[in-house]
mmCIF file of C-alpha atoms and ligand atoms in Angstrom:
data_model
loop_
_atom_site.group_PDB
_atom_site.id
_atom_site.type_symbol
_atom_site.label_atom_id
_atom_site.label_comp_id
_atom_site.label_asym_id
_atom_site.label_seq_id
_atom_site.Cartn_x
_atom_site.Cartn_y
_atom_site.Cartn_z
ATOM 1 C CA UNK N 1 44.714 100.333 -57.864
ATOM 2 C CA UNK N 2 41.883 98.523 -58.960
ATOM 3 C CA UNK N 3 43.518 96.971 -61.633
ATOM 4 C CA UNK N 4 46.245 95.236 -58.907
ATOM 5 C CA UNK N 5 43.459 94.391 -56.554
ATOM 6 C CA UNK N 6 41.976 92.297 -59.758
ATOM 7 C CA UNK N 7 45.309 90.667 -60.568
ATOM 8 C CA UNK N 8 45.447 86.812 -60.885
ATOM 9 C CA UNK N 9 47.530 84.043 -61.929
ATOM 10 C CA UNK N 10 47.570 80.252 -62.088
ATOM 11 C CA UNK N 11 51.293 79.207 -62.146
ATOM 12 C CA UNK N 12 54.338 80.337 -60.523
ATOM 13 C CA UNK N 13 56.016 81.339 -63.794
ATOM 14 C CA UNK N 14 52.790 83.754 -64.094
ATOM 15 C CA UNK N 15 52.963 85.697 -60.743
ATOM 16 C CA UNK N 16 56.719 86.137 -61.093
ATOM 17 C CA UNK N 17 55.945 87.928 -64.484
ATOM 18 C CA UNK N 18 53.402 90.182 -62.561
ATOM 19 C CA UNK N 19 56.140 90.509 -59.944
ATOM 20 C CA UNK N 20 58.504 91.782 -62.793
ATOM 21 C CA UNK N 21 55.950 93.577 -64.409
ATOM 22 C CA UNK N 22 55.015 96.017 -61.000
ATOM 23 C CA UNK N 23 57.873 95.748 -58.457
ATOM 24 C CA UNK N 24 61.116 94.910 -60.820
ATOM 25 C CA UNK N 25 63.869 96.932 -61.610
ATOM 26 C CA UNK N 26 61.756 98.472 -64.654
ATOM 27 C CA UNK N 27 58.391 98.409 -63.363
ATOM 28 C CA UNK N 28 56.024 100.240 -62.559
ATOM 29 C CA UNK N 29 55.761 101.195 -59.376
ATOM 30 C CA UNK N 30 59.619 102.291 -60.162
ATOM 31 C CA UNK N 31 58.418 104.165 -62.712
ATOM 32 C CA UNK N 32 56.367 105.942 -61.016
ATOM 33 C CA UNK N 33 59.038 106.941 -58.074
ATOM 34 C CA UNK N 34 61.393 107.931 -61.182
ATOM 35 C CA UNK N 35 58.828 110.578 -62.190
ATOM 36 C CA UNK N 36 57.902 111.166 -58.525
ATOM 37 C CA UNK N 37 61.088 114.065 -58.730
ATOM 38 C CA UNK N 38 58.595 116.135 -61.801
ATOM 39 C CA UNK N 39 55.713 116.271 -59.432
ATOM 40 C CA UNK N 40 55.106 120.058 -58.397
ATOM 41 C CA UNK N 41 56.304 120.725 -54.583
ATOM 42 C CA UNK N 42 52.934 121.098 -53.135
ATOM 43 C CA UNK N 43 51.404 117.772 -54.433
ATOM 44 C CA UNK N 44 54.602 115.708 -53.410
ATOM 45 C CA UNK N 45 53.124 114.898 -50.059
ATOM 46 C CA UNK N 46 49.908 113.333 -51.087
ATOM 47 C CA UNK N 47 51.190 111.556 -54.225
ATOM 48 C CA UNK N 48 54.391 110.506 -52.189
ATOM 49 C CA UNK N 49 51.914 108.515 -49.875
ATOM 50 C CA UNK N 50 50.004 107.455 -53.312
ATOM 51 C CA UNK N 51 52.907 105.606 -54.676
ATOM 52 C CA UNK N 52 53.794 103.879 -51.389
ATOM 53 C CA UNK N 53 50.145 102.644 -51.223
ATOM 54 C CA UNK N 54 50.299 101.390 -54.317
ATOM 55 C CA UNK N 55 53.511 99.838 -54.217
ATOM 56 C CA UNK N 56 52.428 97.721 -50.870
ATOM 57 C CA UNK N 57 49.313 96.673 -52.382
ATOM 58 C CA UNK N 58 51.065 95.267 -55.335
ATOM 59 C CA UNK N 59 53.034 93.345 -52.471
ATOM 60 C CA UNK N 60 50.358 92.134 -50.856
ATOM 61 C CA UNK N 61 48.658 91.095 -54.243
ATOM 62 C CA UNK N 62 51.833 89.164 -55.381
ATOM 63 C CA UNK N 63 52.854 87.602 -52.282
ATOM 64 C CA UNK N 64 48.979 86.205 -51.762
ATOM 65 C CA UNK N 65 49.389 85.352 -55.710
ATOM 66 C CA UNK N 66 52.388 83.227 -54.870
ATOM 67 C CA UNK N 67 50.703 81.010 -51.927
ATOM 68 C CA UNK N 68 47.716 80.203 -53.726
ATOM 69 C CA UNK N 69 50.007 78.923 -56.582
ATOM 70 C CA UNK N 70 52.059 76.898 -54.279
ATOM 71 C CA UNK N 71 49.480 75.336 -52.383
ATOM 72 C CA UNK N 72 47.440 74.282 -55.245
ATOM 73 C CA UNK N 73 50.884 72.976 -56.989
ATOM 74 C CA UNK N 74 51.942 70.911 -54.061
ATOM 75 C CA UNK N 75 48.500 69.657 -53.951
ATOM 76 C CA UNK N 76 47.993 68.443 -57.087
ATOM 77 C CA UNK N 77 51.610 67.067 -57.456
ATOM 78 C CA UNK N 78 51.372 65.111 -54.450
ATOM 79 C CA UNK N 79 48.218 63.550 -55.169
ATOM 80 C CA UNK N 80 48.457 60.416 -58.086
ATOM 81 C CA UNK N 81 45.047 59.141 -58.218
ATOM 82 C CA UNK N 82 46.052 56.913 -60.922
ATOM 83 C CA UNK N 83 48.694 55.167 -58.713
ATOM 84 C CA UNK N 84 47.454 51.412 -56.965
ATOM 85 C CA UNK N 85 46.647 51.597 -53.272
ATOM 86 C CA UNK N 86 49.485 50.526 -50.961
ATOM 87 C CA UNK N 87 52.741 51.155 -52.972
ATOM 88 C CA UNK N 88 54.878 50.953 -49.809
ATOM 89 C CA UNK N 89 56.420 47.900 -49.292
ATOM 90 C CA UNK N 90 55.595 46.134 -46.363
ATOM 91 C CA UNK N 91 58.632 44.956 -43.960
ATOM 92 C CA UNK N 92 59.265 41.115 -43.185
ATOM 93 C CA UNK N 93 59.802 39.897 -39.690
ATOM 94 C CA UNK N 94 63.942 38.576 -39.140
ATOM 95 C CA UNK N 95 63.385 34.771 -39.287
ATOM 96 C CA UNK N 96 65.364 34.104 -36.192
ATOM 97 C CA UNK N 97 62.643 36.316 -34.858
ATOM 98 C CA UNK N 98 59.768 34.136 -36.837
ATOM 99 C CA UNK N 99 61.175 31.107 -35.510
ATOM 100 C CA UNK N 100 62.050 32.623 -32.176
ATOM 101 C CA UNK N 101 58.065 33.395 -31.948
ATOM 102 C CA UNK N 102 57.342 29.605 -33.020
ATOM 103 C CA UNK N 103 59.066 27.991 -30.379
ATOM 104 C CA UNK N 104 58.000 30.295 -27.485
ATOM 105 C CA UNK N 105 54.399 29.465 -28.835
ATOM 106 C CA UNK N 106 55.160 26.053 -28.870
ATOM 107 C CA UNK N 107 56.414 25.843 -25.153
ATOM 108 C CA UNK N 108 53.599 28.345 -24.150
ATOM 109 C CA UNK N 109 50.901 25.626 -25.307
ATOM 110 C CA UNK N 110 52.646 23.289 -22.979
ATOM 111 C CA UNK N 111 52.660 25.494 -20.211
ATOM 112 C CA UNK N 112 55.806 27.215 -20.227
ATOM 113 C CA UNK N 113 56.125 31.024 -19.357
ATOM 114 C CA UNK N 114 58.453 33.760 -21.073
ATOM 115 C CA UNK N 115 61.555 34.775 -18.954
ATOM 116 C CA UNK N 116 64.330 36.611 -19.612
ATOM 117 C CA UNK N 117 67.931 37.965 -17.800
ATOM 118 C CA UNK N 118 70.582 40.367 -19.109
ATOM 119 C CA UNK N 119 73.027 39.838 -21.871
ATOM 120 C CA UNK N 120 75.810 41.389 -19.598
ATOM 121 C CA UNK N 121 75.937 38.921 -16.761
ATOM 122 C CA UNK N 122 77.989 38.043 -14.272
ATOM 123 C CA UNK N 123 80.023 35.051 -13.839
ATOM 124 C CA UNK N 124 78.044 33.785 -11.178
ATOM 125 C CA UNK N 125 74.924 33.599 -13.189
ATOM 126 C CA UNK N 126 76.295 32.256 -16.115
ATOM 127 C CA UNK N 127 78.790 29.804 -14.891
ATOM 128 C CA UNK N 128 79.208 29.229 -10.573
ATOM 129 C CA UNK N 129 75.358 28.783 -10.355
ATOM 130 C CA UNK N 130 75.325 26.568 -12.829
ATOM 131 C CA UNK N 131 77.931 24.292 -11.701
ATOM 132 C CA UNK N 132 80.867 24.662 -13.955
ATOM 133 C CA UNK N 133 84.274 24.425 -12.122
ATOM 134 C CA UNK N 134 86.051 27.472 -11.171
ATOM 135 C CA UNK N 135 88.667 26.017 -13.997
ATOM 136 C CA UNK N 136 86.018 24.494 -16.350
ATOM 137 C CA UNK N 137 87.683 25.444 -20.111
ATOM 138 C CA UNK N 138 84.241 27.335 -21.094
ATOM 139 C CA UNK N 139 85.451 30.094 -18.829
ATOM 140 C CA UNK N 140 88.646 30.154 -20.884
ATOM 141 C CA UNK N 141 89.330 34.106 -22.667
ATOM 142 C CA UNK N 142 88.494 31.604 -25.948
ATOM 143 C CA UNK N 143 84.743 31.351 -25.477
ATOM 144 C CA UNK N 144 84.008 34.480 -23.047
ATOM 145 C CA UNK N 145 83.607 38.019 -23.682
ATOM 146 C CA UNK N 146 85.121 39.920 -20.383
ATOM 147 C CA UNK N 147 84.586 43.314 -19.742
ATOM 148 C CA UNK N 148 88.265 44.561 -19.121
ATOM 149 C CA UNK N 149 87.856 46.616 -16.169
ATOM 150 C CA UNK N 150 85.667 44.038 -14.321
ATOM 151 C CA UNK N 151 86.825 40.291 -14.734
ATOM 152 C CA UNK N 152 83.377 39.308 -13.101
ATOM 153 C CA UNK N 153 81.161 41.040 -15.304
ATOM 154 C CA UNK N 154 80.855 39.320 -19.157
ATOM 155 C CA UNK N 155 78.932 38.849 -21.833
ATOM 156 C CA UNK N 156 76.647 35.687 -21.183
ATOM 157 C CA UNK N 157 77.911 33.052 -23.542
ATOM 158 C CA UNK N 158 74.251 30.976 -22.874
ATOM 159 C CA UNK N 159 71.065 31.483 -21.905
ATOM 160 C CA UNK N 160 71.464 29.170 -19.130
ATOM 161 C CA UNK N 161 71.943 32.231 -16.721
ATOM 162 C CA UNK N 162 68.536 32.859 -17.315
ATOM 163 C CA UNK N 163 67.895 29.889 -15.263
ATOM 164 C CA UNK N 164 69.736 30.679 -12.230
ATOM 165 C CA UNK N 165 67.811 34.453 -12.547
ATOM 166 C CA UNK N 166 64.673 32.651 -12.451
ATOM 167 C CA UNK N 167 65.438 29.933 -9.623
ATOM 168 C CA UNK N 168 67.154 32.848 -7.226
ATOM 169 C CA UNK N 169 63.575 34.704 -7.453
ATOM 170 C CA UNK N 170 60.981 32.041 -7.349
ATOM 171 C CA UNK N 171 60.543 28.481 -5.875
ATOM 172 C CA UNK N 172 58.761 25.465 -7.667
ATOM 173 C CA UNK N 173 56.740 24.802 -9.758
ATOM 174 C CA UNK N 174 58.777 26.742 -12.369
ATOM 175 C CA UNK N 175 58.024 26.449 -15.940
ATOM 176 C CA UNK N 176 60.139 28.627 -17.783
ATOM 177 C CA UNK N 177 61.296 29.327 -21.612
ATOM 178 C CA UNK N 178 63.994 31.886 -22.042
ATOM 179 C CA UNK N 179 64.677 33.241 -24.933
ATOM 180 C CA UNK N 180 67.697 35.247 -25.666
ATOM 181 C CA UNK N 181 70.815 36.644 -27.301
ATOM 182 C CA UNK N 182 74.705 35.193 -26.530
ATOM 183 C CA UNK N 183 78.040 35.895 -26.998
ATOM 184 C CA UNK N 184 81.049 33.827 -27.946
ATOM 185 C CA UNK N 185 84.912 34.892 -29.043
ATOM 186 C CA UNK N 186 84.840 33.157 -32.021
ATOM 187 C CA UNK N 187 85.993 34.024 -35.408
ATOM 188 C CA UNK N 188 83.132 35.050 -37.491
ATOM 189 C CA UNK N 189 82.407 32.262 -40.699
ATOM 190 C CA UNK N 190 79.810 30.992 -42.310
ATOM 191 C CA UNK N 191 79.496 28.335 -39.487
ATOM 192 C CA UNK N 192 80.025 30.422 -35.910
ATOM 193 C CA UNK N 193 79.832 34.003 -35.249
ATOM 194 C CA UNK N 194 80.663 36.062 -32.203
ATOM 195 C CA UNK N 195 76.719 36.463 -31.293
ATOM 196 C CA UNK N 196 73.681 34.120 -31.455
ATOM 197 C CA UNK N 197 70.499 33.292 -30.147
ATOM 198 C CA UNK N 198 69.802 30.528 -27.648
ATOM 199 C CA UNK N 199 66.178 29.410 -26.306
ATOM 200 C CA UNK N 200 66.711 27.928 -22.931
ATOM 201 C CA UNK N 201 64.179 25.591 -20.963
ATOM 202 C CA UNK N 202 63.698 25.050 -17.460
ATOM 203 C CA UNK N 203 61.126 22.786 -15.248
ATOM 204 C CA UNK N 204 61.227 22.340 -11.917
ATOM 205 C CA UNK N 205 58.911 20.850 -9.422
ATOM 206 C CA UNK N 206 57.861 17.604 -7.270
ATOM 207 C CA UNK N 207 58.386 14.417 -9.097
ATOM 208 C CA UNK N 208 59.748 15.430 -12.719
ATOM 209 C CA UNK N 209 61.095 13.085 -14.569
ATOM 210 C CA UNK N 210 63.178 12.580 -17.533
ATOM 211 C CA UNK N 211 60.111 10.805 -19.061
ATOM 212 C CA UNK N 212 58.138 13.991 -19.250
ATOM 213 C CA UNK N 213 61.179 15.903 -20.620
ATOM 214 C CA UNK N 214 61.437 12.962 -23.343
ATOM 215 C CA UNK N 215 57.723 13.742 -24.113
ATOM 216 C CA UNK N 216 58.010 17.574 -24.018
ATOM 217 C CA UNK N 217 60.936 17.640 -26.488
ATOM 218 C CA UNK N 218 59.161 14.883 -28.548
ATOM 219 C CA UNK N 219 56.216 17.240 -28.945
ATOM 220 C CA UNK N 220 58.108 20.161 -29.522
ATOM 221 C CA UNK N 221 60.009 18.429 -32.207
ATOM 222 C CA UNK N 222 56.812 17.203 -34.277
ATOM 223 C CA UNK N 223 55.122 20.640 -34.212
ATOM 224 C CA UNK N 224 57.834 22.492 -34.772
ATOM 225 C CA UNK N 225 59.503 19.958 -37.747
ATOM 226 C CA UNK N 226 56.519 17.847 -38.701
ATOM 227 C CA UNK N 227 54.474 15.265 -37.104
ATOM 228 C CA UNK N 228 56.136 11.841 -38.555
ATOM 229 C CA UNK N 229 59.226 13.721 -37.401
ATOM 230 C CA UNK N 230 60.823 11.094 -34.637
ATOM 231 C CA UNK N 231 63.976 12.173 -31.776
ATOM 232 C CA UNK N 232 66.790 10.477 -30.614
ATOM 233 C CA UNK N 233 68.541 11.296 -27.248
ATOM 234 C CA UNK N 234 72.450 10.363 -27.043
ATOM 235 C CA UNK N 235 74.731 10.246 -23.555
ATOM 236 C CA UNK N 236 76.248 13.535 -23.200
ATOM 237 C CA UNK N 237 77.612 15.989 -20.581
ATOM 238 C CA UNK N 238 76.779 19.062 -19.234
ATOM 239 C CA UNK N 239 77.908 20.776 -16.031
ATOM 240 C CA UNK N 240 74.519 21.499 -15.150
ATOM 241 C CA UNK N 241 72.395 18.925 -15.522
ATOM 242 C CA UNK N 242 72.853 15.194 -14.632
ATOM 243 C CA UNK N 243 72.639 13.023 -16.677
ATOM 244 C CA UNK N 244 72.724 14.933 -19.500
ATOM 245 C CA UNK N 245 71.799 14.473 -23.277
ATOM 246 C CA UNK N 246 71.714 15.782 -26.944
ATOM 247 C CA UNK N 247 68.302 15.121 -29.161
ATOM 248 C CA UNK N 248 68.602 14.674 -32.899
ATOM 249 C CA UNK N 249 65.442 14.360 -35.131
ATOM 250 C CA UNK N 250 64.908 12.482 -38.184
ATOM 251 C CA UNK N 251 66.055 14.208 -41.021
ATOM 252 C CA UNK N 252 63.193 16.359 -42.348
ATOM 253 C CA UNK N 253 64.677 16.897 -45.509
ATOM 254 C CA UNK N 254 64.891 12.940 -46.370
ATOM 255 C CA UNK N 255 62.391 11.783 -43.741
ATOM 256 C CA UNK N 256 65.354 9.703 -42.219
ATOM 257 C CA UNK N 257 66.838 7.825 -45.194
ATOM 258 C CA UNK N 258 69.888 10.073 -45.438
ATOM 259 C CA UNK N 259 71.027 12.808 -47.297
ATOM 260 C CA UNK N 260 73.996 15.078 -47.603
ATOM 261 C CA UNK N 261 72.189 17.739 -45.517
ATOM 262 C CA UNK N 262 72.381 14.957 -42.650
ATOM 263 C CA UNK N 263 75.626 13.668 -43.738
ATOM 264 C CA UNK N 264 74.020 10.413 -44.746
ATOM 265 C CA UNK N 265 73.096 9.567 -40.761
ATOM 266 C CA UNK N 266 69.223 10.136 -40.905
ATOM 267 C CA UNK N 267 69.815 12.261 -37.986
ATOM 268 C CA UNK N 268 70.281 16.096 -37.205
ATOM 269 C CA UNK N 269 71.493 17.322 -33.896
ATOM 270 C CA UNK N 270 68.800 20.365 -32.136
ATOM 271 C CA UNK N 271 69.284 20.629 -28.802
ATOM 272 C CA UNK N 272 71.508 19.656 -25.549
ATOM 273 C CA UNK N 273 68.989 18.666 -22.603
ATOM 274 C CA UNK N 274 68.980 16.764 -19.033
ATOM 275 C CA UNK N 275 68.224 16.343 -15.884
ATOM 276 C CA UNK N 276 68.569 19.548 -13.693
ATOM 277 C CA UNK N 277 72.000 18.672 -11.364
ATOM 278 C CA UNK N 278 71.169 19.053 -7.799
ATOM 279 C CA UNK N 279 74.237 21.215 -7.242
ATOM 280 C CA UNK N 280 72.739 23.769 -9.200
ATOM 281 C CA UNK N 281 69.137 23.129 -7.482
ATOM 282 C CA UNK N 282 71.036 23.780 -4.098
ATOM 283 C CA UNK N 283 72.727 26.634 -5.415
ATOM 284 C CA UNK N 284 70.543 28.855 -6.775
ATOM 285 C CA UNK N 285 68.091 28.001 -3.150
ATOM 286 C CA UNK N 286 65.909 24.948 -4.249
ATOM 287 C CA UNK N 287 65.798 22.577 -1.869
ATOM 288 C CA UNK N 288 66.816 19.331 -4.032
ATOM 289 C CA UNK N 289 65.624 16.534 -1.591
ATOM 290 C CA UNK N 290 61.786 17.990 -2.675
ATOM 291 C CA UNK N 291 62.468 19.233 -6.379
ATOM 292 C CA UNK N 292 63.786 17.527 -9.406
ATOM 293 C CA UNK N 293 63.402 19.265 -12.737
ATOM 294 C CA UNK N 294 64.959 19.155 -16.619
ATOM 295 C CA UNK N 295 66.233 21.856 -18.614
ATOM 296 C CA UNK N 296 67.023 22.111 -22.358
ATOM 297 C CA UNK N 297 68.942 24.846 -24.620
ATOM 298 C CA UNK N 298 68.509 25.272 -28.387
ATOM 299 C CA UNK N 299 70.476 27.820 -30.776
ATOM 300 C CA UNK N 300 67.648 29.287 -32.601
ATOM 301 C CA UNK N 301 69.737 30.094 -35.663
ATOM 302 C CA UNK N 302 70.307 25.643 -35.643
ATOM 303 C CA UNK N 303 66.661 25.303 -36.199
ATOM 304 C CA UNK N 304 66.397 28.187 -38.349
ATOM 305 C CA UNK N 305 68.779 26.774 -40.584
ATOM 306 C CA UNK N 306 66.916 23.699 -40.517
ATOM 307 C CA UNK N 307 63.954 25.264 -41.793
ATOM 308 C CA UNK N 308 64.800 27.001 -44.160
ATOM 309 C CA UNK N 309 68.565 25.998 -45.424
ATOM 310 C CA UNK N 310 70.310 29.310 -44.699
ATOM 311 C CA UNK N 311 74.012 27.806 -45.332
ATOM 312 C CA UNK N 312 76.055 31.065 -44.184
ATOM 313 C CA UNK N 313 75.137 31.897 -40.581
ATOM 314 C CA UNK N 314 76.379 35.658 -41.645
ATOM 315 C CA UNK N 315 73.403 36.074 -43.751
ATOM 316 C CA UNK N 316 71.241 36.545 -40.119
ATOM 317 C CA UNK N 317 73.453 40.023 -39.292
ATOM 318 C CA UNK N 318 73.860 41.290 -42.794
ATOM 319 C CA UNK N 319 70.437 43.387 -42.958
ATOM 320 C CA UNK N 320 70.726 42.294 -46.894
ATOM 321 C CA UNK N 321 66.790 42.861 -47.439
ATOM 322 C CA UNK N 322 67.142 40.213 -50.591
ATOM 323 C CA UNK N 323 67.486 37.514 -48.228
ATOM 324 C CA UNK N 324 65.253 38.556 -45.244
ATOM 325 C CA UNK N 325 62.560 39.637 -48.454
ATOM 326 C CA UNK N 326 62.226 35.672 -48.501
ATOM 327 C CA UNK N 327 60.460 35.419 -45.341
ATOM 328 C CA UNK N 328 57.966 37.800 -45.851
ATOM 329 C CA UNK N 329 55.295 35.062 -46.557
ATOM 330 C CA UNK N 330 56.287 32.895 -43.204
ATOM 331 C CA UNK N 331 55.418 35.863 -40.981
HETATM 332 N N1 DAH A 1 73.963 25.885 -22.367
HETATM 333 C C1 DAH A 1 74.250 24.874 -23.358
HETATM 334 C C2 DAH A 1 75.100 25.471 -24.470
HETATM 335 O O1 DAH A 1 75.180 26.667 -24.582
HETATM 336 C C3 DAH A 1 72.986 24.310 -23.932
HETATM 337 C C4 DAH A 1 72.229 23.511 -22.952
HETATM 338 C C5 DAH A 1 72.484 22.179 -22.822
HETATM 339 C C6 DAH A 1 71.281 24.089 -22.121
HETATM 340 C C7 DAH A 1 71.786 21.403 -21.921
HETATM 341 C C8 DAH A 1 70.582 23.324 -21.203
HETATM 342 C C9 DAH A 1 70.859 21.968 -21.117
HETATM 343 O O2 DAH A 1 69.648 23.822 -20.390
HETATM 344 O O3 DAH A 1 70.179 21.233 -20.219
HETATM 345 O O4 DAH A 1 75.690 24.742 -25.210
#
């Protein structure tokens, strides 16, 4: 008894050898039972219950044996105090999302405030309230997704719903930067894909003019690309706003003197802008004889590309951590 009770061992490989040794096959606590059938009649009983005493406290011994081993394996395995503090590496922020955050900080300097609307819209949101013509060739199977069941409910191919979401709730001032996700049926390359990102802008109030959108975008453009970085605003068209434009910046690669990355122009296309239309003032329940205002969208992978040169707009969905390991210093 006392000899168990004194028992000790410091690795695993050691207590199963007691284990063996005691409660095998062979040992000898089954030793003892083997000879247990010599022991006279009347001293059966007493060394019967001998024998099972011993046999639990070699259990008890072995099993107690075995947990301090374990613990103070685990213990010492797990701990490498030779290793250098923080060997995890540390995640990088997507840049769409880095240069997502930029712009929103950008607009909130000037004033702006976040909004945001759902990704499954309806077609009111996305395309009546904002003026297009109930056979305008944007609402064409091409460009939208539809959800089969329900030929009013899609998937928002621009933020620009975001701007009737905001106008239906709240009357001017509004000063409002939208952020968001869209969908277009296109066939994925390395220049479209089905889903993008689109930052949409929206100012409306008493007297706005397209001067201050001209200086607003201006700003934008030199904190966001570089102060000597100049814009250019061309004629264009857009259902909702009137009269519309696109902005191009100097060429930050060349600083305007062209380059292949600009085609040789000097210029770079970022951003369709204008004038809010009335229409869509009046329809979304903004009185337009009061309020005049200017909106602006941006795809976010555009300027992200301009950044940074990513030529192959699938490298933004891949989730290849080689590629989105390279922004781990712009976070
Ligand atoms: N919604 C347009 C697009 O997806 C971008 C755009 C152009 C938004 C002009 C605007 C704007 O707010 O004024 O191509």
């Amino acid at each position: 008894m006392a000899e168990i009770e004194t028992l000790t061992a410091e690795t695993a490989e050691q207590v199963e050898a007691l284990r063996i040794k005691y409660l095998g096959k062979k040992g000898s606590v089954n030793d003892l039972m083997a000879d247990f059938r010599n022991v006279p009649a009347e001293m059966k009983r007493e060394v019967g219950v001998r024998i099972n005493e011993l046999k639990t406290l070699a259990q008890e011994r072995i099993a107690a044996l075995k947990e301090k081993v374990a613990t103070t394996e685990t213990a010492t395995a797990d701990i490498d105090l030779s290793r250098t503090a923080y060997p995890i590496a540390l995640g990088a922020r997507h840049p769409l999302t880095i240069v997502k955050n930029e712009i929103v900080d950008i607009f909130s300097h000037l004033g702006f405030t976040l909004a945001e609307g759902p990704e499954v819209e309806d077609d009111w949101h996305v395309y009546s309230s904002m003026n297009f013509a109930d056979d305008h060739p944007a609402r064409d199977m091409q460009d939208t997704f539809f959800v089969e069941a329900h030929p009013d409910i899609i998937l928002r191919s621009h933020t620009s719903s975001v701007q009737a979401r905001v106008m239906e709730r709240n009357q001017p001032p509004i000063r409002v930067i939208c952020p968001g996700r869209v969908y277009r049926n296109e066939a994925i390359s390395a220049r479209a894909h089905c889903f993008f990102h689109q930052v949409e802008g929206l100012y409306i109030d008493r007297n706005v003019s397209f001067t201050d959108l001209k200086q607003v975008l201006l700003q934008f453009a030199r904190e966001m690309f570089g102060e000597s970085t100049q814009i250019r605003l061309r004629p264009s068209y857009f259902p909702f706003t009137e009269p519309s434009a696109e902005m191009d910046i100097s060429c930050h690669l060349c600083g305007g003197k062209g380059c292949s990355f600009c085609k040789h122009t000097g210029w770079v296309e970022i951003l369709g802008c204008g004038m809010v239309d009335p229409a869509v003032l009046e329809a979304n329940g903004i009185d337009s004889t009061v309020y005049t205002g200017y909106a602006f969208g941006m795809g976010i992978e555009r300027i992200t590309n301009l950044k940074y040169q990513v030529k192959d707009l699938r490298m933004f969905s891949e989730n290849d951590v080689r590629f989105l390991g390279e922004f781990t210093a712009a976070n």
